[in-house]
Short mmCIF file of C-alpha atoms in Angstrom, two decimals:
data_model
loop_
_atom_site.label_atom_id
_atom_site.label_comp_id
_atom_site.label_asym_id
_atom_site.label_seq_id
_atom_site.Cartn_x
_atom_site.Cartn_y
_atom_site.Cartn_z
CA UNK A 1 5.99 2.32 -12.98
CA UNK A 2 3.85 2.55 -16.12
CA UNK A 3 6.57 0.82 -18.14
CA UNK A 4 6.61 -2.16 -15.77
CA UNK A 5 2.82 -2.37 -15.79
CA UNK A 6 2.76 -2.40 -19.60
CA UNK A 7 5.40 -5.15 -19.64
CA UNK A 8 3.36 -7.15 -17.15
CA UNK A 9 0.16 -6.77 -19.20
CA UNK A 10 2.10 -7.89 -22.27
CA UNK A 11 3.49 -10.92 -20.39
CA UNK A 12 -0.08 -11.85 -19.40
CA UNK A 13 -1.24 -11.70 -23.01
CA UNK A 14 1.76 -13.69 -24.27
CA UNK A 15 1.16 -16.31 -21.56
CA UNK A 16 -2.47 -16.59 -22.62
CA UNK A 17 -1.54 -17.08 -26.29
CA UNK A 18 1.28 -19.54 -25.60
CA UNK A 19 -0.90 -21.68 -23.35
CA UNK A 20 -3.65 -21.58 -26.04
CA UNK A 21 -6.22 -20.98 -23.37
CA UNK A 22 -8.03 -17.69 -24.03
CA UNK A 23 -9.77 -17.35 -20.69
CA UNK A 24 -9.55 -14.70 -18.03
CA UNK A 25 -8.01 -17.20 -15.63
CA UNK A 26 -5.20 -17.91 -18.06
CA UNK A 27 -4.51 -14.20 -18.42
CA UNK A 28 -4.49 -13.70 -14.63
CA UNK A 29 -2.05 -16.57 -14.16
CA UNK A 30 0.21 -15.03 -16.82
CA UNK A 31 -0.11 -11.67 -15.12
CA UNK A 32 0.99 -13.24 -11.81
CA UNK A 33 3.93 -14.93 -13.56
CA UNK A 34 4.77 -11.51 -15.01
CA UNK A 35 4.79 -9.95 -11.54
CA UNK A 36 7.26 -12.62 -10.43
CA UNK A 37 9.48 -12.10 -13.48
CA UNK A 38 9.52 -8.34 -13.08
CA UNK A 39 10.34 -8.73 -9.41
CA UNK A 40 13.24 -11.08 -10.20
CA UNK A 41 14.57 -8.84 -12.99
CA UNK A 42 13.91 -5.57 -11.16
CA UNK A 43 17.60 -4.69 -10.83
CA UNK A 44 17.79 -4.36 -14.63
CA UNK A 45 14.74 -2.09 -14.83
CA UNK A 46 15.42 1.53 -13.81
CA UNK A 47 12.17 2.14 -11.92
CA UNK A 48 11.07 0.96 -8.50
CA UNK A 49 9.09 -2.29 -8.48
CA UNK A 50 5.61 -1.07 -9.42
CA UNK A 51 3.65 -3.60 -7.39
CA UNK A 52 4.82 -1.88 -4.20
CA UNK A 53 2.77 1.17 -5.25
CA UNK A 54 -0.20 -1.06 -6.04
CA UNK A 55 0.13 -2.59 -2.57
CA UNK A 56 0.29 0.92 -1.03
CA UNK A 57 -2.92 1.88 -2.87
CA UNK A 58 -4.66 -1.27 -1.61
CA UNK A 59 -3.53 -0.48 1.95
CA UNK A 60 -4.86 3.10 1.61
CA UNK A 61 -8.24 1.80 0.44
CA UNK A 62 -8.49 -0.67 3.34
CA UNK A 63 -7.34 2.02 5.79
CA UNK A 64 -10.13 4.30 4.58
CA UNK A 65 -12.71 1.50 4.86
CA UNK A 66 -11.54 0.73 8.41
CA UNK A 67 -11.66 4.40 9.44
CA UNK A 68 -15.06 4.80 7.77
CA UNK A 69 -16.53 1.89 9.74
CA UNK A 70 -15.03 3.06 13.05
CA UNK A 71 -16.22 6.64 12.49
CA UNK A 72 -19.73 5.41 11.68
CA UNK A 73 -19.85 3.54 15.00
CA UNK A 74 -18.60 6.66 16.82
CA UNK A 75 -21.31 8.80 15.24
CA UNK A 76 -23.94 6.19 16.13
CA UNK A 77 -22.77 6.26 19.75
CA UNK A 78 -23.06 10.07 19.82
CA UNK A 79 -26.54 9.97 18.31
CA UNK A 80 -27.93 7.41 20.74
CA UNK A 81 -26.46 8.90 23.90
CA UNK A 82 -29.20 10.39 26.08
CA UNK A 83 -27.00 13.36 26.93
CA UNK A 84 -25.10 15.16 24.20
CA UNK A 85 -21.73 15.77 25.83
CA UNK A 86 -19.40 16.06 22.86
CA UNK A 87 -17.16 19.02 22.09
CA UNK A 88 -17.15 20.16 18.46
CA UNK A 89 -14.24 22.22 17.22
CA UNK A 90 -12.11 23.35 14.33
CA UNK A 91 -8.42 22.48 14.17
CA UNK A 92 -5.59 23.51 11.86
CA UNK A 93 -3.91 20.32 10.68
CA UNK A 94 -0.30 20.96 9.58
CA UNK A 95 0.42 18.90 6.49
CA UNK A 96 3.62 17.69 4.87
CA UNK A 97 1.97 16.97 1.52
CA UNK A 98 3.19 19.07 -1.40
CA UNK A 99 1.11 18.54 -4.53
CA UNK A 100 -2.47 19.65 -5.05
CA UNK A 101 -3.48 16.05 -5.76
CA UNK A 102 -2.14 14.81 -2.41
CA UNK A 103 -3.76 17.67 -0.47
CA UNK A 104 -7.06 17.19 -2.27
CA UNK A 105 -7.01 13.44 -1.58
CA UNK A 106 -6.37 14.02 2.13
CA UNK A 107 -9.10 16.65 2.37
CA UNK A 108 -11.58 14.34 0.63
CA UNK A 109 -10.71 11.35 2.81
CA UNK A 110 -11.23 13.49 5.90
CA UNK A 111 -14.55 14.80 4.60
CA UNK A 112 -15.81 11.35 3.60
CA UNK A 113 -15.16 10.05 7.11
CA UNK A 114 -18.25 10.71 9.27
CA UNK A 115 -17.74 13.17 12.10
CA UNK A 116 -15.12 15.27 10.32
CA UNK A 117 -15.26 17.86 7.59
CA UNK A 118 -12.46 19.61 5.71
CA UNK A 119 -13.39 23.27 5.82
CA UNK A 120 -10.51 25.01 4.04
CA UNK A 121 -6.89 24.78 2.95
CA UNK A 122 -4.58 27.66 3.84
CA UNK A 123 -3.25 29.81 1.02
CA UNK A 124 0.30 28.53 1.51
CA UNK A 125 -1.06 24.94 1.53
CA UNK A 126 0.58 24.12 4.86
CA UNK A 127 -2.66 23.63 6.85
CA UNK A 128 -6.04 22.01 6.37
CA UNK A 129 -8.78 23.34 8.61
CA UNK A 130 -10.98 20.52 9.88
CA UNK A 131 -14.26 20.62 11.76
CA UNK A 132 -14.81 17.64 14.06
CA UNK A 133 -17.98 16.71 15.94
CA UNK A 134 -16.04 15.58 19.00
CA UNK A 135 -12.61 17.02 19.68
CA UNK A 136 -11.47 15.94 23.14
CA UNK A 137 -7.73 16.29 22.40
CA UNK A 138 -6.53 18.28 19.38
CA UNK A 139 -2.97 16.92 19.50
CA UNK A 140 -4.22 13.34 19.50
CA UNK A 141 -6.53 14.06 16.56
CA UNK A 142 -3.72 15.72 14.58
CA UNK A 143 -1.35 12.85 15.34
CA UNK A 144 -4.00 10.30 14.37
CA UNK A 145 -4.68 11.89 10.97
CA UNK A 146 -0.98 12.36 10.21
CA UNK A 147 -0.12 8.78 11.14
CA UNK A 148 -2.97 7.22 9.17
CA UNK A 149 -4.17 9.12 6.12
CA UNK A 150 -1.21 11.42 5.48
CA UNK A 151 1.36 8.65 5.90
CA UNK A 152 -0.59 6.31 3.60
CA UNK A 153 -0.95 9.00 0.94
CA UNK A 154 2.79 9.64 1.03
CA UNK A 155 3.45 5.92 0.57
CA UNK A 156 1.29 5.95 -2.54
CA UNK A 157 2.62 9.12 -4.13
CA UNK A 158 6.33 9.11 -3.22
#
């Protein structure tokens, strides 16, 4: 992946010098041409097409922003309800992530989302303990986290 990115940066610089236009726009257009060339010649390069990982990172960022906005509205609804009828709880989220970086990223994304807090990671790193303000259905919450954040993290790292 790093090799392809370096080639693409180099193609952008070469494009800028060959077009004799030393602006940022010229570099970006050369970078885009480089993405196309690397995509077309990908069968000769041993790595996976790197822009797929970049796209997965962009999707993870937008997923987090979406979840952050939705969680903020949920917390606002809980705050402005006249009667506090939510059920807080702690759940053990089974995780399929292997590396410390992946587990740490998931725990931080959960903590940064309002209404949830990563409390602890089990010693064998198979569970993350999460405190949630409102926990009506634990299985639905576990499924939701696994299908959003954990799946997106695995797309980025694997």
